[in-house]
mmCIF file of C-alpha atoms in Angstrom:
data_model
loop_
_atom_site.group_PDB
_atom_site.id
_atom_site.type_symbol
_atom_site.label_atom_id
_atom_site.label_comp_id
_atom_site.label_asym_id
_atom_site.label_seq_id
_atom_site.Cartn_x
_atom_site.Cartn_y
_atom_site.Cartn_z
ATOM 1 C CA MET K 1 0.000 0.000 0.000
ATOM 2 C CA SER K 2 1.309 3.492 -0.877
ATOM 3 C CA GLN K 3 2.232 6.003 1.802
ATOM 4 C CA ASN K 4 -0.680 8.256 0.764
ATOM 5 C CA HIS K 5 -3.192 5.418 1.175
ATOM 6 C CA LYS K 6 -1.678 4.524 4.543
ATOM 7 C CA LYS K 7 -2.041 8.111 5.742
ATOM 8 C CA ILE K 8 -5.632 8.261 4.530
ATOM 9 C CA SER K 9 -6.476 5.121 6.510
ATOM 10 C CA LEU K 10 -4.750 6.584 9.582
ATOM 11 C CA TRP K 11 -6.792 9.786 9.360
ATOM 12 C CA ILE K 12 -9.940 7.664 9.034
ATOM 13 C CA ILE K 13 -8.923 5.963 12.303
ATOM 14 C CA ILE K 14 -8.491 9.404 13.891
ATOM 15 C CA GLY K 15 -11.995 10.383 12.736
ATOM 16 C CA ILE K 16 -13.476 7.166 14.117
ATOM 17 C CA THR K 17 -11.674 7.818 17.406
ATOM 18 C CA VAL K 18 -13.263 11.265 17.648
ATOM 19 C CA LEU K 19 -16.698 9.708 17.104
ATOM 20 C CA ASN K 20 -16.011 7.068 19.758
ATOM 21 C CA GLY K 21 -14.827 9.723 22.209
ATOM 22 C CA ILE K 22 -17.961 11.787 21.637
ATOM 23 C CA GLY K 23 -20.178 8.728 22.015
ATOM 24 C CA MET K 24 -18.609 7.566 25.276
ATOM 25 C CA THR K 25 -18.704 10.971 26.947
ATOM 26 C CA ILE K 26 -22.244 11.836 25.890
ATOM 27 C CA ILE K 27 -23.539 9.238 28.319
ATOM 28 C CA MET K 28 -20.962 9.202 31.140
ATOM 29 C CA PRO K 29 -22.368 12.209 33.088
ATOM 30 C CA LEU K 30 -25.894 10.775 32.798
ATOM 31 C CA PHE K 31 -25.367 7.433 34.556
ATOM 32 C CA PRO K 32 -26.341 8.710 38.039
ATOM 33 C CA PHE K 33 -29.582 10.170 36.660
ATOM 34 C CA LEU K 34 -30.384 6.992 34.715
ATOM 35 C CA LEU K 35 -29.767 4.782 37.744
ATOM 36 C CA GLY K 36 -31.867 7.163 39.848
ATOM 37 C CA LYS K 37 -34.908 5.962 37.920
ATOM 38 C CA TYR K 38 -34.442 2.444 39.295
ATOM 39 C CA VAL K 39 -32.962 2.782 42.797
ATOM 40 C CA PRO K 40 -33.536 5.146 45.769
ATOM 41 C CA ALA K 41 -31.390 8.277 45.787
ATOM 42 C CA ALA K 42 -29.471 7.041 48.854
ATOM 43 C CA ASN K 43 -28.335 3.929 46.936
ATOM 44 C CA VAL K 44 -27.292 5.571 43.650
ATOM 45 C CA ALA K 45 -23.631 5.983 44.649
ATOM 46 C CA VAL K 46 -23.262 2.309 45.613
ATOM 47 C CA VAL K 47 -25.028 1.048 42.499
ATOM 48 C CA MET K 48 -22.990 3.473 40.378
ATOM 49 C CA SER K 49 -19.774 1.969 41.765
ATOM 50 C CA ALA K 50 -20.995 -1.530 40.867
ATOM 51 C CA PHE K 51 -22.086 -0.273 37.437
ATOM 52 C CA VAL K 52 -18.616 1.087 36.667
ATOM 53 C CA SER K 53 -16.810 -1.892 38.213
ATOM 54 C CA VAL K 54 -18.714 -4.554 36.276
ATOM 55 C CA PHE K 55 -17.736 -2.909 32.995
ATOM 56 C CA ALA K 56 -14.089 -2.686 34.076
ATOM 57 C CA VAL K 57 -13.990 -6.338 35.188
ATOM 58 C CA CYS K 58 -15.519 -7.494 31.890
ATOM 59 C CA THR K 59 -12.994 -5.391 29.963
ATOM 60 C CA PHE K 60 -10.168 -6.872 32.033
ATOM 61 C CA LEU K 61 -11.271 -10.390 31.045
ATOM 62 C CA ALA K 62 -12.104 -9.680 27.397
ATOM 63 C CA ALA K 63 -9.458 -7.254 26.092
ATOM 64 C CA PRO K 64 -6.508 -9.707 25.838
ATOM 65 C CA VAL K 65 -8.748 -12.264 24.100
ATOM 66 C CA PHE K 66 -9.916 -9.735 21.510
ATOM 67 C CA GLY K 67 -6.347 -8.538 21.075
ATOM 68 C CA ALA K 68 -5.192 -12.088 20.335
ATOM 69 C CA LEU K 69 -8.126 -12.621 17.970
ATOM 70 C CA SER K 70 -7.153 -9.459 16.065
ATOM 71 C CA ASP K 71 -3.686 -10.972 15.558
ATOM 72 C CA ARG K 72 -5.384 -14.007 13.990
ATOM 73 C CA TYR K 73 -8.295 -12.506 12.029
ATOM 74 C CA GLY K 74 -7.228 -8.904 11.496
ATOM 75 C CA ARG K 75 -8.027 -5.562 13.130
ATOM 76 C CA LYS K 76 -11.081 -4.634 11.076
ATOM 77 C CA ILE K 77 -13.363 -7.494 12.131
ATOM 78 C CA ILE K 78 -12.459 -7.023 15.819
ATOM 79 C CA LEU K 79 -13.212 -3.303 15.599
ATOM 80 C CA LEU K 80 -16.613 -4.128 14.118
ATOM 81 C CA VAL K 81 -17.463 -6.776 16.725
ATOM 82 C CA SER K 82 -16.375 -4.490 19.557
ATOM 83 C CA LEU K 83 -18.404 -1.546 18.285
ATOM 84 C CA LEU K 84 -21.413 -3.803 17.693
ATOM 85 C CA GLY K 85 -21.251 -4.853 21.352
ATOM 86 C CA SER K 86 -21.109 -1.202 22.392
ATOM 87 C CA CYS K 87 -24.052 -0.346 20.141
ATOM 88 C CA ILE K 88 -26.151 -3.139 21.691
ATOM 89 C CA GLY K 89 -25.109 -2.041 25.178
ATOM 90 C CA TYR K 90 -26.113 1.580 24.551
ATOM 91 C CA LEU K 91 -29.478 0.516 23.137
ATOM 92 C CA MET K 92 -30.167 -1.599 26.208
ATOM 93 C CA LEU K 93 -29.336 1.365 28.453
ATOM 94 C CA GLY K 94 -31.758 3.508 26.475
ATOM 95 C CA ILE K 95 -34.528 0.918 26.478
ATOM 96 C CA GLY K 96 -34.028 0.038 30.161
ATOM 97 C CA GLY K 97 -37.121 -1.176 31.962
ATOM 98 C CA SER K 98 -35.301 -2.677 34.936
ATOM 99 C CA LEU K 99 -31.930 -2.504 36.647
ATOM 100 C CA TRP K 100 -30.775 -5.910 35.399
ATOM 101 C CA VAL K 101 -31.233 -4.755 31.786
ATOM 102 C CA LEU K 102 -28.894 -1.826 32.433
ATOM 103 C CA PHE K 103 -26.277 -4.102 33.977
ATOM 104 C CA LEU K 104 -26.608 -6.582 31.113
ATOM 105 C CA GLY K 105 -25.992 -3.741 28.669
ATOM 106 C CA ARG K 106 -22.781 -2.781 30.452
ATOM 107 C CA ILE K 107 -21.684 -6.442 30.625
ATOM 108 C CA ILE K 108 -22.171 -6.890 26.868
ATOM 109 C CA ASP K 109 -20.267 -3.670 26.210
ATOM 110 C CA GLY K 110 -17.444 -4.731 28.540
ATOM 111 C CA LEU K 111 -17.170 -8.272 27.172
ATOM 112 C CA THR K 112 -16.707 -6.904 23.638
ATOM 113 C CA ALA K 113 -14.266 -4.176 24.687
ATOM 114 C CA GLY K 114 -11.503 -4.638 22.152
ATOM 115 C CA ASN K 115 -11.734 -1.433 20.159
ATOM 116 C CA GLN K 116 -8.912 0.407 21.942
ATOM 117 C CA SER K 117 -6.421 -2.439 21.528
ATOM 118 C CA ALA K 118 -7.449 -2.912 17.884
ATOM 119 C CA LEU K 119 -7.119 0.835 17.194
ATOM 120 C CA PHE K 120 -3.635 0.945 18.688
ATOM 121 C CA ALA K 121 -2.618 -2.215 16.840
ATOM 122 C CA TYR K 122 -3.957 -0.676 13.608
ATOM 123 C CA ILE K 123 -1.771 2.406 14.145
ATOM 124 C CA THR K 124 1.223 0.124 14.725
ATOM 125 C CA ASP K 125 0.496 -1.856 11.532
ATOM 126 C CA ARG K 126 0.262 1.286 9.418
ATOM 127 C CA THR K 127 3.244 3.284 10.708
ATOM 128 C CA GLU K 128 7.009 3.085 10.741
ATOM 129 C CA PRO K 129 8.571 2.812 14.223
ATOM 130 C CA HIS K 130 9.762 6.444 14.240
ATOM 131 C CA GLU K 131 6.243 7.701 13.385
ATOM 132 C CA ARG K 132 4.279 5.878 16.066
ATOM 133 C CA GLY K 133 4.692 8.361 18.893
ATOM 134 C CA LYS K 134 3.260 11.136 16.723
ATOM 135 C CA TRP K 135 0.262 9.079 15.588
ATOM 136 C CA PHE K 136 -0.449 7.746 19.071
ATOM 137 C CA GLY K 137 -0.455 11.403 20.102
ATOM 138 C CA TYR K 138 -3.011 12.204 17.398
ATOM 139 C CA VAL K 139 -5.210 9.359 18.670
ATOM 140 C CA GLY K 140 -5.019 10.764 22.189
ATOM 141 C CA GLY K 141 -5.823 14.241 20.874
ATOM 142 C CA ALA K 142 -8.827 12.811 19.015
ATOM 143 C CA ILE K 143 -10.072 11.213 22.233
ATOM 144 C CA GLY K 144 -9.549 14.527 24.059
ATOM 145 C CA LEU K 145 -11.550 16.378 21.395
ATOM 146 C CA GLY K 146 -14.359 13.845 21.710
ATOM 147 C CA PHE K 147 -14.255 14.208 25.506
ATOM 148 C CA MET K 148 -14.725 17.981 25.160
ATOM 149 C CA ILE K 149 -17.626 17.738 22.717
ATOM 150 C CA GLY K 150 -19.475 14.745 24.176
ATOM 151 C CA PRO K 151 -20.540 16.138 27.580
ATOM 152 C CA MET K 152 -21.950 19.288 25.967
ATOM 153 C CA ILE K 153 -24.109 17.199 23.618
ATOM 154 C CA GLY K 154 -25.086 14.887 26.483
ATOM 155 C CA GLY K 155 -26.138 17.818 28.643
ATOM 156 C CA LEU K 156 -28.337 19.284 25.913
ATOM 157 C CA LEU K 157 -29.933 15.964 24.989
ATOM 158 C CA GLY K 158 -30.293 14.869 28.601
ATOM 159 C CA SER K 159 -32.287 17.976 29.440
ATOM 160 C CA ALA K 160 -34.898 16.828 26.905
ATOM 161 C CA SER K 161 -34.864 13.127 27.808
ATOM 162 C CA ILE K 162 -32.566 11.119 30.043
ATOM 163 C CA THR K 163 -32.671 8.141 27.669
ATOM 164 C CA LEU K 164 -32.317 10.038 24.353
ATOM 165 C CA PRO K 165 -28.491 10.417 24.627
ATOM 166 C CA PHE K 166 -28.088 6.636 24.827
ATOM 167 C CA PHE K 167 -29.909 6.149 21.531
ATOM 168 C CA VAL K 168 -27.886 8.971 19.947
ATOM 169 C CA THR K 169 -24.681 7.307 21.165
ATOM 170 C CA ALA K 170 -25.810 4.008 19.636
ATOM 171 C CA GLY K 171 -26.351 5.883 16.365
ATOM 172 C CA ILE K 172 -22.862 7.413 16.539
ATOM 173 C CA THR K 173 -21.397 3.956 17.180
ATOM 174 C CA LEU K 174 -23.303 2.594 14.178
ATOM 175 C CA ALA K 175 -21.886 5.440 12.057
ATOM 176 C CA SER K 176 -18.383 4.430 13.180
ATOM 177 C CA MET K 177 -19.099 0.853 12.097
ATOM 178 C CA LEU K 178 -20.231 1.996 8.663
ATOM 179 C CA CYS K 179 -17.048 4.048 8.281
ATOM 180 C CA ILE K 180 -14.987 0.948 9.091
ATOM 181 C CA VAL K 181 -16.939 -1.269 6.675
ATOM 182 C CA PHE K 182 -16.790 1.086 3.690
ATOM 183 C CA LEU K 183 -13.726 3.272 4.234
ATOM 184 C CA LEU K 184 -11.151 1.405 6.299
ATOM 185 C CA PRO K 185 -8.877 -1.229 4.703
ATOM 186 C CA GLU K 186 -7.507 -4.113 6.760
ATOM 187 C CA SER K 187 -4.072 -3.280 8.169
ATOM 188 C CA LEU K 188 -2.687 -6.724 9.064
ATOM 189 C CA PRO K 189 -1.713 -8.783 5.994
ATOM 190 C CA LEU K 190 -2.257 -12.540 6.030
ATOM 191 C CA GLU K 191 1.452 -13.333 6.134
ATOM 192 C CA LYS K 192 1.865 -11.427 9.413
ATOM 193 C CA ARG K 193 -1.043 -13.034 11.261
ATOM 194 C CA THR K 194 -0.750 -15.723 13.893
ATOM 195 C CA THR K 195 -1.779 -19.114 12.588
ATOM 196 C CA HIS K 196 -2.832 -21.034 15.692
ATOM 197 C CA LEU K 197 -6.103 -20.679 17.575
ATOM 198 C CA THR K 198 -6.857 -23.004 20.499
ATOM 199 C CA LEU K 199 -9.030 -22.968 23.607
ATOM 200 C CA LYS K 200 -6.140 -21.236 25.395
ATOM 201 C CA SER K 201 -6.714 -18.289 23.066
ATOM 202 C CA PHE K 202 -9.889 -17.590 25.058
ATOM 203 C CA ASN K 203 -8.146 -17.803 28.436
ATOM 204 C CA THR K 204 -7.315 -14.299 29.669
ATOM 205 C CA PHE K 205 -4.793 -15.479 32.236
ATOM 206 C CA SER K 206 -2.853 -17.613 29.757
ATOM 207 C CA HIS K 207 -2.438 -14.445 27.667
ATOM 208 C CA PHE K 208 -1.109 -12.602 30.701
ATOM 209 C CA LYS K 209 1.400 -15.399 31.320
ATOM 210 C CA GLN K 210 2.508 -15.266 27.694
ATOM 211 C CA VAL K 211 2.870 -11.478 27.518
ATOM 212 C CA PHE K 212 4.759 -11.255 30.810
ATOM 213 C CA SER K 213 7.190 -13.898 29.542
ATOM 214 C CA TRP K 214 8.424 -11.337 26.972
ATOM 215 C CA LYS K 215 11.172 -9.444 28.803
ATOM 216 C CA ASP K 216 10.958 -6.080 27.004
ATOM 217 C CA ALA K 217 7.163 -5.969 27.204
ATOM 218 C CA ARG K 218 7.172 -7.081 30.856
ATOM 219 C CA VAL K 219 9.449 -4.254 31.988
ATOM 220 C CA LEU K 220 7.373 -1.649 30.153
ATOM 221 C CA LEU K 221 4.046 -2.999 31.450
ATOM 222 C CA ILE K 222 5.370 -2.939 35.018
ATOM 223 C CA MET K 223 6.565 0.622 34.472
ATOM 224 C CA GLY K 224 3.153 1.442 32.939
ATOM 225 C CA ALA K 225 1.462 0.243 36.129
ATOM 226 C CA PHE K 226 3.128 3.058 38.084
ATOM 227 C CA PHE K 227 2.109 5.584 35.420
ATOM 228 C CA TYR K 228 -1.531 4.516 35.153
ATOM 229 C CA VAL K 229 -2.031 4.109 38.916
ATOM 230 C CA GLY K 230 -0.617 7.592 39.580
ATOM 231 C CA LEU K 231 -2.687 9.025 36.746
ATOM 232 C CA ASN K 232 -5.882 7.328 37.925
ATOM 233 C CA ILE K 233 -5.401 8.741 41.422
ATOM 234 C CA TRP K 234 -5.412 12.223 39.886
ATOM 235 C CA GLN K 235 -8.369 11.501 37.621
ATOM 236 C CA PHE K 236 -10.555 9.950 40.328
ATOM 237 C CA ASN K 237 -9.819 12.493 43.067
ATOM 238 C CA ALA K 238 -9.310 15.872 41.357
ATOM 239 C CA SER K 239 -12.946 17.003 41.445
ATOM 240 C CA ILE K 240 -13.639 16.006 45.042
ATOM 241 C CA PHE K 241 -10.296 17.533 46.149
ATOM 242 C CA LEU K 242 -11.191 20.894 44.607
ATOM 243 C CA LYS K 243 -14.658 20.702 46.156
ATOM 244 C CA ASP K 244 -13.474 19.764 49.663
ATOM 245 C CA VAL K 245 -10.243 21.770 49.947
ATOM 246 C CA PHE K 246 -10.827 24.797 47.695
ATOM 247 C CA MET K 247 -14.618 24.871 48.121
ATOM 248 C CA TRP K 248 -15.073 25.123 44.358
ATOM 249 C CA GLY K 249 -18.505 24.714 42.825
ATOM 250 C CA PRO K 250 -19.549 22.982 39.586
ATOM 251 C CA SER K 251 -18.761 25.998 37.385
ATOM 252 C CA LEU K 252 -15.136 26.334 38.520
ATOM 253 C CA ILE K 253 -14.560 22.580 38.415
ATOM 254 C CA GLY K 254 -16.100 22.528 34.927
ATOM 255 C CA ALA K 255 -13.724 25.316 33.879
ATOM 256 C CA MET K 256 -10.818 23.214 35.140
ATOM 257 C CA PHE K 257 -11.884 20.347 32.880
ATOM 258 C CA VAL K 258 -11.998 22.738 29.926
ATOM 259 C CA LEU K 259 -8.368 23.589 30.759
ATOM 260 C CA VAL K 260 -7.627 19.856 30.911
ATOM 261 C CA GLY K 261 -9.104 19.347 27.441
ATOM 262 C CA ILE K 262 -7.212 22.273 25.936
ATOM 263 C CA CYS K 263 -3.874 21.223 27.457
ATOM 264 C CA ASP K 264 -4.409 17.626 26.360
ATOM 265 C CA ILE K 265 -5.002 18.534 22.720
ATOM 266 C CA VAL K 266 -2.163 21.101 22.654
ATOM 267 C CA SER K 267 0.339 18.640 24.144
ATOM 268 C CA ARG K 268 -0.545 15.701 21.915
ATOM 269 C CA VAL K 269 -1.274 17.419 18.606
ATOM 270 C CA ILE K 270 1.076 20.430 18.664
ATOM 271 C CA VAL K 271 3.866 20.076 21.238
ATOM 272 C CA LEU K 272 4.545 16.336 20.889
ATOM 273 C CA PRO K 273 5.132 16.258 17.080
ATOM 274 C CA GLN K 274 7.491 19.246 17.366
ATOM 275 C CA LEU K 275 9.505 17.687 20.190
ATOM 276 C CA LEU K 276 9.764 14.392 18.313
ATOM 277 C CA LYS K 277 11.526 16.242 15.488
ATOM 278 C CA ILE K 278 14.444 17.084 17.766
ATOM 279 C CA LEU K 279 14.314 14.496 20.577
ATOM 280 C CA SER K 280 13.933 10.714 20.823
ATOM 281 C CA GLU K 281 10.650 9.256 22.051
ATOM 282 C CA ARG K 282 12.437 8.084 25.200
ATOM 283 C CA LYS K 283 13.581 11.618 26.057
ATOM 284 C CA VAL K 284 10.115 13.032 25.345
ATOM 285 C CA GLY K 285 8.659 10.365 27.628
ATOM 286 C CA VAL K 286 11.072 11.336 30.410
ATOM 287 C CA ILE K 287 10.074 15.004 30.037
ATOM 288 C CA GLY K 288 6.414 13.995 30.245
ATOM 289 C CA LEU K 289 6.940 11.968 33.416
ATOM 290 C CA CYS K 290 8.868 14.854 35.009
ATOM 291 C CA GLY K 291 5.869 17.092 34.271
ATOM 292 C CA LEU K 292 3.527 14.573 35.905
ATOM 293 C CA VAL K 293 5.672 14.305 39.036
ATOM 294 C CA ALA K 294 5.892 18.103 39.279
ATOM 295 C CA GLY K 295 2.151 18.563 38.749
ATOM 296 C CA LEU K 296 1.160 15.976 41.353
ATOM 297 C CA GLY K 297 3.657 17.518 43.758
ATOM 298 C CA LEU K 298 2.071 20.940 43.220
ATOM 299 C CA LEU K 299 -1.359 19.481 43.980
ATOM 300 C CA PHE K 300 0.027 18.140 47.242
ATOM 301 C CA LEU K 301 1.363 21.613 48.113
ATOM 302 C CA SER K 302 -1.896 23.306 47.095
ATOM 303 C CA ALA K 303 -3.615 21.797 50.144
ATOM 304 C CA TYR K 304 -1.423 24.096 52.252
ATOM 305 C CA ASP K 305 -1.387 27.151 49.958
ATOM 306 C CA HIS K 306 -4.806 27.691 48.392
ATOM 307 C CA SER K 307 -3.579 29.611 45.357
ATOM 308 C CA ILE K 308 -5.432 29.251 42.082
ATOM 309 C CA PHE K 309 -2.116 29.736 40.286
ATOM 310 C CA ILE K 310 -0.735 26.596 41.932
ATOM 311 C CA ILE K 311 -3.810 24.685 40.742
ATOM 312 C CA ILE K 312 -3.459 26.022 37.199
ATOM 313 C CA GLY K 313 0.242 25.130 37.198
ATOM 314 C CA ALA K 314 -0.465 21.663 38.617
ATOM 315 C CA VAL K 315 -3.202 20.841 36.102
ATOM 316 C CA SER K 316 -1.124 22.157 33.196
ATOM 317 C CA CYS K 317 1.943 20.108 34.222
ATOM 318 C CA ILE K 318 -0.098 16.931 34.733
ATOM 319 C CA VAL K 319 -2.042 17.102 31.477
ATOM 320 C CA LEU K 320 0.887 18.287 29.349
ATOM 321 C CA GLY K 321 3.058 15.592 30.940
ATOM 322 C CA GLU K 322 0.475 12.897 30.252
ATOM 323 C CA GLY K 323 0.118 14.093 26.660
ATOM 324 C CA LEU K 324 3.866 13.781 26.096
ATOM 325 C CA PHE K 325 4.439 10.522 27.940
ATOM 326 C CA ASP K 326 1.416 8.390 27.005
ATOM 327 C CA PRO K 327 2.047 8.336 23.207
ATOM 328 C CA SER K 328 5.787 7.854 23.752
ATOM 329 C CA TYR K 329 5.103 4.966 26.106
ATOM 330 C CA ASN K 330 2.698 3.282 23.681
ATOM 331 C CA ALA K 331 5.160 3.719 20.825
ATOM 332 C CA ARG K 332 7.917 2.168 22.901
ATOM 333 C CA LEU K 333 5.602 -0.651 23.990
ATOM 334 C CA SER K 334 4.714 -1.411 20.359
ATOM 335 C CA LEU K 335 8.405 -1.911 19.589
ATOM 336 C CA SER K 336 8.797 -4.599 22.252
ATOM 337 C CA VAL K 337 7.115 -7.329 20.130
ATOM 338 C CA ASP K 338 6.767 -8.150 16.447
ATOM 339 C CA ASP K 339 3.764 -7.383 14.236
ATOM 340 C CA SER K 340 2.020 -10.717 14.820
ATOM 341 C CA LYS K 341 1.689 -10.044 18.577
ATOM 342 C CA GLN K 342 0.604 -6.397 18.589
ATOM 343 C CA GLY K 343 -3.065 -7.113 19.223
ATOM 344 C CA LEU K 344 -2.358 -9.383 22.191
ATOM 345 C CA LEU K 345 0.066 -6.859 23.678
ATOM 346 C CA GLN K 346 -2.300 -3.902 23.284
ATOM 347 C CA GLY K 347 -5.202 -5.987 24.580
ATOM 348 C CA THR K 348 -3.230 -6.904 27.687
ATOM 349 C CA ASN K 349 -2.354 -3.250 28.221
ATOM 350 C CA GLN K 350 -6.033 -2.295 27.911
ATOM 351 C CA SER K 351 -6.968 -5.095 30.294
ATOM 352 C CA LEU K 352 -4.487 -3.894 32.909
ATOM 353 C CA GLN K 353 -5.838 -0.363 32.653
ATOM 354 C CA ALA K 354 -9.328 -1.713 33.347
ATOM 355 C CA LEU K 355 -7.962 -3.530 36.404
ATOM 356 C CA TYR K 356 -6.454 -0.292 37.708
ATOM 357 C CA HIS K 357 -9.874 1.353 37.289
ATOM 358 C CA VAL K 358 -11.299 -1.209 39.715
ATOM 359 C CA ILE K 359 -8.500 -1.206 42.298
ATOM 360 C CA VAL K 360 -7.272 2.398 42.404
ATOM 361 C CA PRO K 361 -10.535 4.119 43.503
ATOM 362 C CA LEU K 362 -10.795 1.793 46.512
ATOM 363 C CA GLY K 363 -7.246 2.385 47.723
ATOM 364 C CA ALA K 364 -7.349 6.085 46.884
ATOM 365 C CA ALA K 365 -10.596 6.541 48.828
ATOM 366 C CA ALA K 366 -9.001 5.069 51.957
ATOM 367 C CA ILE K 367 -5.972 7.399 51.719
ATOM 368 C CA TYR K 368 -8.154 10.416 50.871
ATOM 369 C CA THR K 369 -10.294 9.793 53.954
ATOM 370 C CA TYR K 370 -7.136 9.870 56.066
ATOM 371 C CA SER K 371 -5.661 12.975 54.399
ATOM 372 C CA HIS K 372 -6.912 15.027 51.434
ATOM 373 C CA SER K 373 -3.391 16.121 50.523
ATOM 374 C CA ALA K 374 -1.578 12.822 51.128
ATOM 375 C CA ILE K 375 -3.283 11.157 48.163
ATOM 376 C CA PHE K 376 -1.414 13.392 45.702
ATOM 377 C CA GLY K 377 1.856 12.984 47.589
ATOM 378 C CA VAL K 378 1.432 9.225 47.179
ATOM 379 C CA ALA K 379 0.599 9.693 43.484
ATOM 380 C CA ALA K 380 3.719 11.830 42.957
ATOM 381 C CA LEU K 381 5.873 9.171 44.650
ATOM 382 C CA ILE K 382 4.338 6.383 42.533
ATOM 383 C CA MET K 383 4.900 8.405 39.362
ATOM 384 C CA PHE K 384 8.507 9.116 40.394
ATOM 385 C CA VAL K 385 9.173 5.365 40.715
ATOM 386 C CA GLY K 386 7.766 4.951 37.204
ATOM 387 C CA LEU K 387 10.081 7.722 35.983
ATOM 388 C CA VAL K 388 13.130 5.971 37.445
ATOM 389 C CA ILE K 389 12.178 2.633 35.833
ATOM 390 C CA PHE K 390 11.502 4.288 32.478
ATOM 391 C CA TYR K 391 14.719 6.317 32.553
ATOM 392 C CA PHE K 392 16.992 3.382 33.352
ATOM 393 C CA ASN K 393 15.233 0.914 31.027
ATOM 394 C CA ASN K 394 17.609 1.428 28.107
ATOM 395 C CA ASP K 395 17.004 -0.425 24.871
ATOM 396 C CA ASN K 396 18.027 -0.208 21.260
ATOM 397 C CA HIS K 397 14.746 1.201 19.994
ATOM 398 C CA MET K 398 14.903 4.703 21.437
#
């Protein structure tokens, strides 16, 4: 395939990612209101936790399997199956009728959650090693753009009907599927696909054992655990920290998330490609991690000096740092295995991220209850350990 055709297919992937980002974030703010139709107000928080956790657990179990299947059957079919599961899940949320229907919708969506690993594997298939950091950055920027647009649409639609946004999201997901069917060529040629498929291919834990037997991938995934845990602590606790410590209301917290979206897009789409012209992906990743450590440290200090400028500096450092490190990390991870194992590797990475989404809120809540500031000191320390591992993990790729 010519370079022009490859770039066209990559930009189609970026467009599909924007649609997916919009679809996911249209409905996220509406879950408490939807669940409030089926359970007493006092129980919404507990049921909401179970609602989020069941999706994460299903994703944890399913993502490596779908990643391995994409190595065998190609990325396109896995993208379609995953999006079909999401479409069915969104329709069930919109139709509702009882609480078990809502949970079944989330289970179906979680058990078919392979779109992220397939998207990242597609980018890897279509790019040269030195280009991957830039394109992973574009994917992240596309998600950030979708995350900025989605909640606005969800708020407008939700004011008319609490179930309407779920049907609109199903329609957006269907549009993404049509784009894949008619516009997106398969990226993994037959000669690069795995040839064996056994019952073990459907065993999540056998995939984990296999992936962690690969030395280069194992070191990076362990390092990634420190990054994603530290990042999740920030993501899960930022709003409540600003509410409890700074006494901010919804409008100021909402403005902070606008800043997050702007910084995310600027770092991934503008700053990252420019830095990659003069620095290696490893060095860019180190700069990103330094920004994350500094930002989390500033949040820790902000509990003792309630300056809005410290908060602005902290948020900017964290989001800019994430935008520089995350694509560099994924590019480096993609270089740790050959083309026939990309789906399995990316699926395992997605699965681990789902696991962190289950574990981190529980541990973070316990620390936050003890000390509002300590949680970000812990996050900064965790991120610093990740920085040390990343810095001293030298290889020949970067």
